[in-house]
Coordinates of C-alpha atoms in Angstrom, one line a residue:
M1 CA -89.7 59.5 7.1
D2 CA -90.7 55.9 6.2
A3 CA -88.5 53.6 8.2
N4 CA -89.2 50.3 9.9
N5 CA -86.6 50.8 12.6
L6 CA -84.3 53.4 14.0
V7 CA -81.2 52.0 12.2
E8 CA -83.0 52.3 8.8
M9 CA -84.0 55.8 9.9
L10 CA -80.4 56.8 10.3
S11 CA -79.4 55.1 7.0
Q12 CA -81.8 57.3 5.2
T13 CA -80.2 60.4 6.7
V14 CA -76.7 59.1 5.7
E15 CA -77.9 58.7 2.1
R16 CA -79.2 62.4 2.1
Y17 CA -76.2 64.0 3.9
P18 CA -73.2 61.7 3.7
D19 CA -70.6 64.5 3.9
K20 CA -72.3 66.7 6.5
E21 CA -71.0 66.6 10.1
A22 CA -73.1 64.4 12.2
L23 CA -71.3 64.6 15.6
I24 CA -68.7 67.0 17.0
W25 CA -67.0 66.9 20.3
K26 CA -64.3 68.8 22.2
Q27 CA -60.7 67.8 22.2
S28 CA -57.7 69.7 23.6
S29 CA -57.2 71.7 20.3
G30 CA -60.9 72.5 19.9
Y31 CA -64.0 70.8 18.5
T32 CA -63.6 68.0 16.0
G33 CA -66.1 65.6 14.4
M34 CA -67.2 63.0 12.0
T35 CA -69.5 63.1 9.0
Y36 CA -72.7 61.0 8.6
R37 CA -70.8 58.6 6.3
E38 CA -68.0 58.2 8.9
F39 CA -70.5 57.8 11.6
W40 CA -72.3 55.0 9.7
N41 CA -69.1 53.2 8.8
T42 CA -68.0 53.3 12.5
I43 CA -71.3 51.9 13.6
R44 CA -70.9 49.0 11.1
N45 CA -67.4 48.3 12.4
V46 CA -68.5 48.3 16.1
A47 CA -71.5 46.1 15.3
S48 CA -69.2 43.6 13.7
G49 CA -66.9 43.8 16.7
L50 CA -69.8 43.2 19.1
H51 CA -70.9 40.2 16.9
R52 CA -67.4 38.8 17.2
L53 CA -67.7 39.0 21.0
G54 CA -70.8 36.9 20.7
V55 CA -73.5 39.5 21.0
K56 CA -76.7 38.1 19.4
P57 CA -80.3 39.3 18.8
D58 CA -82.1 40.0 22.1
D59 CA -78.8 40.1 24.1
K60 CA -78.6 43.1 26.6
V61 CA -75.7 45.5 26.3
A62 CA -75.3 48.2 28.8
I63 CA -73.8 51.7 28.1
L64 CA -72.3 53.3 31.3
S65 CA -71.0 56.7 30.3
D66 CA -71.5 60.4 30.0
S67 CA -72.9 61.5 26.7
N68 CA -70.4 61.5 23.8
Q69 CA -69.9 60.3 20.2
I70 CA -69.0 56.8 21.3
W71 CA -72.3 56.6 23.2
A72 CA -74.2 57.4 20.0
I73 CA -72.1 54.9 17.9
S74 CA -72.7 52.2 20.5
D75 CA -76.4 52.8 20.6
F76 CA -76.9 52.2 16.9
A77 CA -74.4 49.4 16.7
I78 CA -76.3 47.4 19.4
A79 CA -79.6 48.1 17.8
S80 CA -78.4 47.0 14.3
L81 CA -77.7 43.5 15.7
G82 CA -81.2 43.2 17.0
A83 CA -79.7 43.4 20.5
I84 CA -81.1 45.6 23.3
S85 CA -79.3 48.6 24.9
V86 CA -79.5 49.2 28.6
P87 CA -78.3 52.7 29.5
V88 CA -76.9 53.4 32.9
Y89 CA -76.5 56.8 34.5
P90 CA -72.7 57.4 35.0
T91 CA -73.4 59.2 38.3
L92 CA -74.8 56.1 40.0
P93 CA -72.7 54.4 42.7
S94 CA -71.5 50.9 42.2
N95 CA -74.3 49.1 44.0
Q96 CA -77.0 50.9 41.9
V97 CA -75.0 50.2 38.7
S98 CA -74.9 46.5 39.7
Y99 CA -78.6 46.5 40.3
V100 CA -79.4 47.9 36.8
L101 CA -76.9 45.5 35.1
N102 CA -78.3 42.5 36.8
N103 CA -81.9 43.5 36.6
G104 CA -81.4 44.1 32.8
D105 CA -79.6 40.8 32.3
C106 CA -76.7 42.5 30.7
T107 CA -74.0 40.3 29.3
V108 CA -71.8 43.1 28.0
V109 CA -71.1 46.6 29.3
I110 CA -69.5 49.5 27.4
A111 CA -68.0 51.7 30.1
E112 CA -66.6 55.2 29.6
D113 CA -63.3 54.9 31.6
D114 CA -61.5 53.0 34.4
E115 CA -63.7 54.8 37.0
Q116 CA -66.9 53.4 35.5
L117 CA -65.3 50.0 34.9
Q118 CA -64.4 49.9 38.6
K119 CA -68.1 50.3 39.5
V120 CA -68.9 47.2 37.4
K121 CA -66.2 45.3 39.2
D122 CA -67.0 46.6 42.7
G123 CA -70.7 45.9 42.3
N124 CA -70.1 42.2 41.3
A125 CA -72.3 42.7 38.2
N126 CA -72.9 39.5 36.3
V127 CA -71.4 40.5 33.0
Q128 CA -69.3 38.4 30.6
H129 CA -67.3 41.2 28.9
S130 CA -66.5 44.9 29.5
I131 CA -65.4 47.4 26.8
V132 CA -63.7 50.6 27.9
M133 CA -64.2 53.7 25.7
K134 CA -61.3 55.7 27.2
P135 CA -58.8 53.3 28.8
A136 CA -56.0 54.7 30.9
S137 CA -52.4 54.7 29.6
G138 CA -50.8 51.3 29.8
F139 CA -54.2 49.5 29.5
T140 CA -53.9 45.8 28.4
S141 CA -56.8 43.8 27.1
T142 CA -57.8 40.6 28.9
D143 CA -60.2 37.8 28.1
N144 CA -63.1 39.8 29.6
V145 CA -62.0 43.4 29.2
S146 CA -61.0 45.2 26.0
S147 CA -60.8 48.8 24.6
F148 CA -63.4 50.3 22.4
S149 CA -60.7 51.1 19.7
S150 CA -59.6 47.4 19.6
L151 CA -63.3 46.4 19.3
E152 CA -63.8 48.7 16.3
E153 CA -60.5 47.6 14.7
D154 CA -61.5 44.0 15.0
G155 CA -64.8 44.7 13.4
A156 CA -63.2 46.6 10.6
Y157 CA -60.9 43.6 9.8
H158 CA -63.8 41.1 10.1
P159 CA -66.9 42.9 8.9
L160 CA -70.2 41.2 9.4
K161 CA -71.2 40.3 5.8
D162 CA -75.0 40.1 6.3
W163 CA -75.1 43.3 8.6
E164 CA -77.4 45.2 6.3
E165 CA -79.7 42.2 5.9
Q166 CA -79.9 41.9 9.7
W167 CA -80.9 45.5 10.5
R168 CA -83.3 45.7 7.6
A169 CA -85.1 42.7 9.0
I170 CA -85.8 44.4 12.3
K171 CA -89.5 45.1 12.8
G172 CA -90.8 48.2 14.5
D173 CA -92.3 46.2 17.4
R174 CA -89.0 44.8 18.4
L175 CA -87.6 45.8 21.8
M176 CA -84.9 48.4 21.3
T177 CA -83.9 49.5 24.8
I178 CA -84.6 49.0 28.5
I179 CA -84.4 52.3 30.4
H180 CA -84.6 52.2 34.2
T181 CA -86.6 54.7 36.1
S182 CA -85.0 57.0 38.6
G183 CA -86.3 55.0 41.5
T184 CA -87.7 58.0 43.5
T185 CA -90.3 55.9 45.1
G186 CA -88.7 52.5 45.2
A187 CA -86.3 50.2 43.2
P188 CA -85.8 51.3 39.6
K189 CA -88.0 49.6 37.0
G190 CA -86.8 48.7 33.5
V191 CA -89.0 50.4 31.0
M192 CA -89.2 48.4 27.7
L193 CA -89.3 50.6 24.6
T194 CA -89.5 49.5 21.0
H195 CA -88.3 51.0 17.7
D196 CA -92.0 51.9 17.0
N197 CA -92.2 53.7 20.3
F198 CA -89.5 56.2 19.3
L199 CA -90.5 56.3 15.6
S200 CA -94.1 57.2 16.4
Q201 CA -92.8 60.1 18.6
M202 CA -90.5 61.4 15.9
K203 CA -93.2 61.4 13.2
A204 CA -95.6 63.2 15.6
I205 CA -93.2 65.8 16.9
Q206 CA -91.1 66.9 13.8
F207 CA -93.7 69.3 12.5
W208 CA -95.8 69.8 15.7
V209 CA -93.1 71.4 17.9
M210 CA -90.4 72.9 15.8
E211 CA -89.1 71.6 12.5
L212 CA -85.5 70.5 12.8
K213 CA -83.3 71.4 9.8
A214 CA -80.1 69.9 8.5
E215 CA -78.4 73.3 9.1
D216 CA -79.2 73.2 12.8
I217 CA -76.7 72.6 15.5
H218 CA -77.9 70.9 18.6
L219 CA -75.9 71.3 21.8
S220 CA -76.2 68.1 23.9
Y221 CA -75.4 68.3 27.6
L222 CA -78.1 66.1 29.2
P223 CA -77.3 62.4 29.8
L224 CA -78.3 60.1 26.9
S225 CA -79.1 57.6 29.6
H226 CA -82.3 59.7 30.1
V227 CA -85.1 59.1 27.6
F228 CA -85.7 62.8 27.1
E229 CA -82.2 63.5 25.7
R230 CA -82.1 60.1 23.9
M231 CA -85.2 61.0 21.9
A232 CA -85.2 64.8 21.6
G233 CA -81.4 65.3 21.5
H234 CA -80.3 62.1 19.8
F235 CA -82.8 60.4 17.5
M236 CA -84.7 63.5 16.4
P237 CA -81.6 65.5 15.3
L238 CA -80.1 62.5 13.5
M239 CA -83.4 62.0 11.6
A240 CA -83.2 65.6 10.3
G241 CA -79.5 65.6 9.4
T242 CA -78.7 68.0 12.2
T243 CA -75.2 68.3 13.7
I244 CA -75.0 67.2 17.4
A245 CA -72.4 68.9 19.5
Y246 CA -71.5 67.4 22.8
A247 CA -70.8 69.7 25.7
E248 CA -67.8 68.8 27.8
S249 CA -69.8 68.8 31.0
I250 CA -72.6 70.6 32.7
D251 CA -70.0 73.0 34.3
T252 CA -68.7 74.1 30.8
I253 CA -72.1 74.9 29.3
Q254 CA -71.4 78.6 29.1
D255 CA -68.0 78.1 27.3
N256 CA -69.4 75.5 25.0
L257 CA -72.4 77.7 24.0
Q258 CA -69.9 80.3 22.8
E259 CA -67.7 77.7 20.9
V260 CA -70.6 75.8 19.2
K261 CA -73.1 78.6 18.8
P262 CA -76.0 76.2 18.7
T263 CA -79.4 76.9 17.1
I264 CA -81.4 74.4 19.2
M265 CA -81.0 72.8 22.6
T266 CA -82.7 70.6 25.1
S267 CA -82.5 71.3 28.8
V268 CA -84.0 70.7 32.3
P269 CA -85.6 73.7 34.2
R270 CA -82.6 74.1 36.5
L271 CA -80.4 75.6 33.7
F272 CA -83.0 78.3 32.9
E273 CA -83.5 79.1 36.6
K274 CA -79.8 79.7 37.0
V275 CA -79.6 81.9 33.9
Y276 CA -82.7 83.9 34.9
A277 CA -81.3 84.5 38.5
K278 CA -78.0 85.7 37.1
V279 CA -79.5 88.1 34.6
V280 CA -81.9 89.5 37.2
D281 CA -79.1 89.9 39.7
Q282 CA -77.0 91.9 37.1
I283 CA -79.9 94.1 36.2
E284 CA -80.8 94.8 39.8
S285 CA -77.2 95.8 40.6
G286 CA -77.0 98.1 37.6
S287 CA -77.9 101.8 37.2
P288 CA -81.5 103.0 37.4
M289 CA -81.4 103.8 33.7
K290 CA -80.2 100.3 32.8
R291 CA -83.0 98.8 34.9
K292 CA -85.6 101.1 33.2
I293 CA -84.5 100.1 29.7
F294 CA -84.4 96.4 30.6
N295 CA -87.9 96.5 32.1
W296 CA -89.2 98.4 29.1
A297 CA -87.8 95.8 26.7
I298 CA -89.3 92.9 28.8
D299 CA -92.7 94.6 28.6
V300 CA -92.4 95.0 24.8
G301 CA -91.5 91.3 24.6
K302 CA -94.5 90.3 26.6
E303 CA -96.8 92.4 24.4
R304 CA -95.4 90.7 21.3
Y305 CA -95.9 87.3 22.9
D306 CA -99.5 88.1 23.9
Y307 CA -100.2 89.3 20.3
Y308 CA -99.1 86.1 18.7
L309 CA -100.9 83.9 21.3
N310 CA -104.2 85.8 21.0
T311 CA -104.2 86.2 17.2
P312 CA -105.6 83.2 15.3
V313 CA -102.9 81.5 13.3
H314 CA -104.7 82.0 10.0
E315 CA -105.0 85.7 10.7
L316 CA -101.2 86.2 11.4
V317 CA -100.5 85.9 7.7
L318 CA -102.9 88.7 6.8
K319 CA -102.6 90.6 10.0
P320 CA -98.9 91.2 10.8
M321 CA -97.7 92.7 14.0
P322 CA -98.6 96.5 14.3
K323 CA -95.9 98.8 13.0
K324 CA -95.5 100.5 16.3
L325 CA -94.9 97.2 18.1
Q326 CA -92.5 96.1 15.3
S327 CA -90.5 99.2 15.8
Q328 CA -90.4 98.7 19.6
V329 CA -89.4 95.1 19.2
A330 CA -86.5 96.0 16.8
R331 CA -85.2 98.6 19.2
A332 CA -85.5 96.3 22.3
D333 CA -83.7 93.7 20.3
R334 CA -80.7 96.0 19.7
L335 CA -80.6 97.4 23.3
V336 CA -81.4 94.2 25.3
Y337 CA -82.3 91.0 23.6
Q338 CA -79.2 90.5 21.5
K339 CA -76.9 91.0 24.5
I340 CA -78.6 88.1 26.4
K341 CA -78.9 86.0 23.3
E342 CA -75.1 86.2 22.9
R343 CA -74.8 84.3 26.2
L344 CA -76.5 81.4 24.5
G345 CA -74.2 81.7 21.5
G346 CA -76.2 84.3 19.5
R347 CA -78.0 81.9 17.2
M348 CA -80.5 80.1 19.4
R349 CA -83.9 79.7 17.7
G350 CA -85.6 77.5 20.2
M351 CA -85.1 75.4 23.3
V352 CA -87.1 72.4 24.5
V353 CA -87.4 71.9 28.3
G354 CA -88.4 68.7 30.0
G355 CA -87.7 66.6 33.1
G356 CA -89.7 68.9 35.4
S357 CA -91.9 72.0 35.6
L358 CA -90.6 75.4 34.6
N359 CA -91.8 78.4 36.5
P360 CA -94.2 80.3 34.2
D361 CA -92.5 83.6 35.2
I362 CA -89.1 82.3 34.0
A363 CA -90.7 80.9 30.8
K364 CA -92.3 84.3 30.0
F365 CA -89.1 86.1 30.7
F366 CA -87.3 84.1 28.0
W367 CA -90.1 84.4 25.5
S368 CA -90.1 88.1 26.1
L369 CA -86.4 88.1 25.1
D370 CA -87.4 86.3 21.8
I371 CA -85.9 83.1 23.1
P372 CA -88.6 80.5 22.6
I373 CA -88.8 77.8 25.3
L374 CA -91.1 74.9 24.5
E375 CA -92.4 73.0 27.4
G376 CA -93.7 69.5 27.2
Y377 CA -94.7 66.6 29.4
G378 CA -93.8 63.0 29.4
L379 CA -92.4 60.0 31.2
T380 CA -89.9 57.2 30.5
E381 CA -92.9 55.0 30.0
T382 CA -94.2 57.1 27.1
S383 CA -90.9 57.3 25.2
P384 CA -91.2 60.1 26.5
V385 CA -93.4 62.8 25.0
V386 CA -97.2 63.0 25.8
T387 CA -97.9 66.7 25.3
T388 CA -95.9 69.6 24.0
N389 CA -96.2 73.2 23.1
P390 CA -95.8 74.0 19.3
M391 CA -93.6 76.9 18.3
T392 CA -96.6 78.7 16.7
R393 CA -98.9 78.4 19.6
A394 CA -96.9 77.9 22.8
K395 CA -98.9 78.7 26.0
I396 CA -96.8 79.5 29.0
G397 CA -97.8 77.7 32.2
T398 CA -98.9 74.6 30.4
T399 CA -97.2 71.5 28.9
G400 CA -99.1 71.9 25.6
K401 CA -101.5 69.6 23.8
P402 CA -101.3 65.9 23.2
I403 CA -99.1 65.0 20.3
P404 CA -100.7 63.3 17.2
G405 CA -101.4 59.6 17.9
C406 CA -101.5 60.0 21.7
R407 CA -104.7 60.1 23.7
V408 CA -104.8 61.8 27.1
R409 CA -107.6 61.9 29.6
I410 CA -108.0 62.9 33.3
A411 CA -109.3 60.3 35.7
S412 CA -111.9 61.2 38.4
D413 CA -109.1 61.7 41.0
G414 CA -107.2 64.0 38.6
E415 CA -104.6 61.5 37.5
V416 CA -103.3 61.8 33.9
L417 CA -104.0 58.7 31.8
V418 CA -102.2 58.0 28.5
K419 CA -102.9 55.7 25.5
G420 CA -101.0 55.5 22.2
L421 CA -98.1 54.2 20.2
N422 CA -95.7 55.9 22.5
V423 CA -96.6 53.8 25.6
M424 CA -94.1 51.2 26.6
Q425 CA -94.4 47.4 26.2
G426 CA -94.2 47.1 30.0
Y427 CA -91.6 46.8 32.8
Y428 CA -88.9 44.2 32.3
K429 CA -89.4 41.1 34.4
N430 CA -92.1 42.9 36.4
K431 CA -95.6 41.9 35.3
E432 CA -97.1 43.0 38.6
A433 CA -96.0 46.6 38.2
T434 CA -97.0 46.5 34.5
D435 CA -100.5 45.3 35.2
K436 CA -100.8 47.9 38.0
D437 CA -99.8 50.8 35.7
I438 CA -101.4 49.8 32.4
V439 CA -105.1 49.1 32.7
D440 CA -107.2 48.5 29.6
G441 CA -104.4 50.0 27.5
W442 CA -104.3 53.2 29.5
L443 CA -101.0 54.1 31.3
H444 CA -101.7 55.5 34.8
T445 CA -98.9 58.1 35.0
G446 CA -99.1 58.9 38.7
D447 CA -99.3 62.6 37.8
I448 CA -102.1 65.0 38.7
G449 CA -103.1 67.3 35.9
A450 CA -105.9 69.2 34.2
F451 CA -106.8 70.6 30.8
D452 CA -107.6 74.3 30.4
E453 CA -110.4 75.7 28.3
E454 CA -108.3 75.5 25.1
G455 CA -107.1 71.9 25.6
Y456 CA -103.7 72.6 27.0
L457 CA -102.5 70.3 29.8
K458 CA -101.3 71.6 33.1
I459 CA -99.4 69.2 35.4
I460 CA -100.0 70.0 39.0
D461 CA -97.7 67.5 40.8
R462 CA -97.0 63.8 41.4
K463 CA -100.0 62.1 42.8
K464 CA -98.0 60.7 45.7
R465 CA -96.4 64.1 46.4
I466 CA -99.6 66.1 47.0
L467 CA -99.5 67.2 50.6
V468 CA -102.7 67.0 52.6
L469 CA -102.4 69.3 55.6
S470 CA -104.1 68.5 58.9
T471 CA -106.4 71.4 58.1
G472 CA -107.7 69.5 55.1
K473 CA -106.0 71.8 52.6
N474 CA -104.2 70.1 49.6
V475 CA -100.8 71.6 48.6
A476 CA -98.8 70.8 45.4
P477 CA -95.1 71.1 46.3
A478 CA -93.6 71.3 42.8
P479 CA -94.7 74.9 41.9
I480 CA -93.7 76.2 45.3
E481 CA -90.3 74.6 45.0
S482 CA -89.9 76.0 41.6
A483 CA -90.6 79.5 42.9
I484 CA -88.1 79.0 45.8
N485 CA -85.5 78.0 43.3
E486 CA -85.8 81.3 41.5
S487 CA -83.7 82.8 44.4
R488 CA -80.1 83.3 43.4
Y489 CA -79.1 82.3 46.9
I490 CA -80.9 79.0 46.9
E491 CA -79.7 75.9 45.0
F492 CA -82.6 73.5 45.9
G493 CA -85.8 73.9 47.9
A494 CA -87.8 70.9 49.2
V495 CA -91.3 71.4 50.6
V496 CA -92.8 69.1 53.3
G497 CA -95.9 69.2 55.4
D498 CA -98.1 66.1 54.8
G499 CA -100.3 65.6 57.8
R500 CA -99.0 68.8 59.4
K501 CA -100.7 72.1 60.2
Y502 CA -98.5 74.1 57.8
V503 CA -95.9 73.8 55.1
A504 CA -92.2 74.0 55.8
A505 CA -89.2 74.2 53.4
L506 CA -85.7 72.7 53.4
V507 CA -83.2 74.8 51.4
T508 CA -79.6 74.4 50.4
P509 CA -77.6 77.5 49.5
D510 CA -76.2 78.4 46.1
M511 CA -72.6 79.0 47.2
E512 CA -71.7 80.7 43.9
N513 CA -73.9 83.7 44.9
L514 CA -73.9 83.3 48.7
L515 CA -70.1 83.7 49.1
P516 CA -70.0 87.2 47.4
W517 CA -72.9 88.3 49.6
A518 CA -71.1 87.0 52.7
K519 CA -68.0 89.0 51.8
Q520 CA -70.0 92.1 51.3
Q521 CA -71.4 91.6 54.9
G522 CA -67.9 91.3 56.2
I523 CA -68.2 87.5 56.9
Q524 CA -64.8 85.9 56.6
T525 CA -65.5 82.2 56.4
E526 CA -66.0 80.4 53.1
S527 CA -67.1 77.2 54.9
R528 CA -70.5 76.0 53.6
V529 CA -71.4 74.5 57.0
E530 CA -70.3 77.5 59.0
L531 CA -72.2 79.9 56.7
C532 CA -75.4 77.9 57.0
A533 CA -75.1 77.9 60.8
R534 CA -75.1 81.7 61.0
D535 CA -78.3 83.6 62.0
D536 CA -77.8 86.3 59.3
V537 CA -77.5 83.7 56.5
Q538 CA -80.5 81.8 57.8
Q539 CA -82.5 85.0 57.9
L540 CA -81.5 85.8 54.3
L541 CA -82.7 82.5 53.1
M542 CA -85.9 82.7 55.1
D543 CA -86.6 86.2 53.6
E544 CA -85.8 84.8 50.1
V545 CA -88.3 82.0 50.5
A546 CA -91.0 84.5 51.8
R547 CA -90.3 86.9 48.9
H548 CA -90.5 84.2 46.1
T549 CA -93.6 82.5 47.5
N550 CA -95.5 85.7 48.2
A551 CA -98.0 85.1 45.4
Y552 CA -99.2 81.8 46.9
A553 CA -102.1 81.3 49.2
D554 CA -101.2 81.6 52.9
Y555 CA -101.6 77.9 53.6
E556 CA -99.2 77.1 50.7
R557 CA -96.4 79.4 51.9
P558 CA -93.7 77.8 54.1
K559 CA -94.1 78.9 57.7
K560 CA -90.6 77.6 58.6
V561 CA -87.4 77.4 56.6
V562 CA -84.7 74.9 57.5
T563 CA -81.2 75.7 56.1
I564 CA -79.3 72.6 55.2
G565 CA -75.5 72.8 55.2
D566 CA -75.0 69.7 53.1
E567 CA -74.6 69.8 49.4
W568 CA -77.3 67.7 47.7
T569 CA -75.9 65.5 44.9
V570 CA -76.7 62.3 43.1
D571 CA -74.0 60.5 44.9
S572 CA -75.2 61.6 48.4
G573 CA -78.7 60.4 47.5
E574 CA -80.8 63.6 47.6
L575 CA -81.1 64.0 43.8
T576 CA -81.9 61.7 40.9
P577 CA -79.6 61.7 37.9
K578 CA -81.9 64.2 36.2
L579 CA -81.6 66.5 39.3
S580 CA -85.1 65.8 40.6
L581 CA -85.5 65.6 44.4
R582 CA -85.5 62.1 46.1
M583 CA -88.0 63.2 48.7
K584 CA -88.1 59.8 50.5
N585 CA -84.3 60.0 51.0
I586 CA -84.4 63.7 52.0
E587 CA -87.2 63.2 54.5
E588 CA -85.4 60.2 56.1
K589 CA -82.0 61.9 56.2
Y590 CA -83.4 65.2 57.7
R591 CA -86.1 63.7 59.9
E592 CA -84.8 65.4 63.0
H593 CA -84.6 68.8 61.3
I594 CA -88.1 68.4 60.1
E595 CA -89.5 67.3 63.5
K596 CA -87.8 70.3 65.1
A597 CA -89.3 72.6 62.5
Y598 CA -92.8 71.4 63.6
D599 CA -92.0 71.6 67.3
E600 CA -93.9 74.8 68.2
A601 CA -91.7 75.5 71.1
S602 CA -88.6 75.7 68.9
I603 CA -90.1 78.2 66.5
S604 CA -89.3 81.8 67.5
A605 CA -91.6 84.6 66.7
K606 CA -89.0 86.0 64.3
E607 CA -88.9 82.7 62.3
V608 CA -92.6 82.4 62.1
A609 CA -92.8 86.0 60.8
A610 CA -90.1 85.4 58.3
G611 CA -92.1 82.6 56.8
T612 CA -95.4 84.5 56.6
Q613 CA -94.7 88.2 56.1

């Protein structure tokens, strides 16, 4: 790839694969799509329509929508004019939408539907024009609101004559997008990323991680408003000529996997945790013979993984897998692996996980099934990839090695520092925060990490999240929370304890699995709140926390478990749009529960035992 900007990158793909499907999406009658040529022509029409609205170079245009084909079209249309896209999470409430639009100086917003458009109106965002992707029936355009279809039609009738000249003139150091951080520790900050930021990533990753091919199909379900999916599930596939299939929603993933039968996929750890818990639950409830065969197949898979990890790459060509192991793998594939692979569509050759730490036990489980999961590490500020595991040398429990062109070092206090072409220009309209986080060209990530003896990076936790107990012990909450989330009865676990004598955990139930358990126990209610108030349910969740954290040191294991009856969502404030915990909000909202957990007089002997057995 030799492109000066992302639009030129896409144009090169269009030249190579004009008649190949670029994007497919679900409609009532099934999946439909558009070719790379149709994709390109639509981008040109939309760019012309935006120009007719007055969008100029350096203007800010927001995209407020779930991921879909129009999101992708809008992204490139905005970029082709030299304008700057400002993605907004569609799950944000109106006041937060307004903050992003105003902080990003957006003059135009492309909203998915009337619900998202209403957020723009309710938040009193200072925008001049709104465009609705999917307007309700009876929609009528006004001076400041129009439909996406009318915008496209207007651009088709009045094409921008020097459009190609405009996008070819865009330099790599030109600002391409402003992506706002999740705001877990304060107000969201607008991260300024250039064309070169993304292009440098794509050049470094294409052959380092897993070579994407034109025949691949990528299933996209993560929000394009998040930099991980934007780069790994949007720009990367489009560079390779891959087909992108959009899932209907996160709730329809299982159905969409069967319909699309993807070969590659990006995901956050939560999806793998859920799949793992479901498979383990089915195996444990099966016959002794079924469990024996399954466990044997997993052991064979682990042996194969260890063989490839421990054999030098140059020797693998001359030293193939031993015949006995080859035979065992083939048999295990027929008896076990294929059945689980079918749940992912049957053709999956690799999945990339980001946005959080994946429990090593879960990662090894999938690798044992011959379903490669490639973990990496990055931030919005690094566009986003810093380190990643290559397919040929993935090391479970690490985030891999620094990608080419990216330098990583560990500061004296353990903080991960990054320098390279992938590092942002800075925070939009926030020089103070920029100067604080970028010192002498090194981005201070706020994450604590360490390199192992082979140069693979391990991320321990956020610097601000390390719990310092009153005993002097330091506890990293993230790995413990990941272990707790392995339980099929727990949706989310949050670990607290800074300045306290011991660690405590707040957990929310996974109702999909808790309700069947309750029925088996003869419990009649299906009320979330009523179930969480029951002693037997609380005991179950305490036992689950104890079981899943058994491998941790005594001081790291929660001594008290608080069952939360509320459902944690983005709208209610406990989760970020990428489903990370907003610990500040959680600790404020459940302050009384936490204080009670540390009131020694309120802890019964049974509860203490349940947390330490």
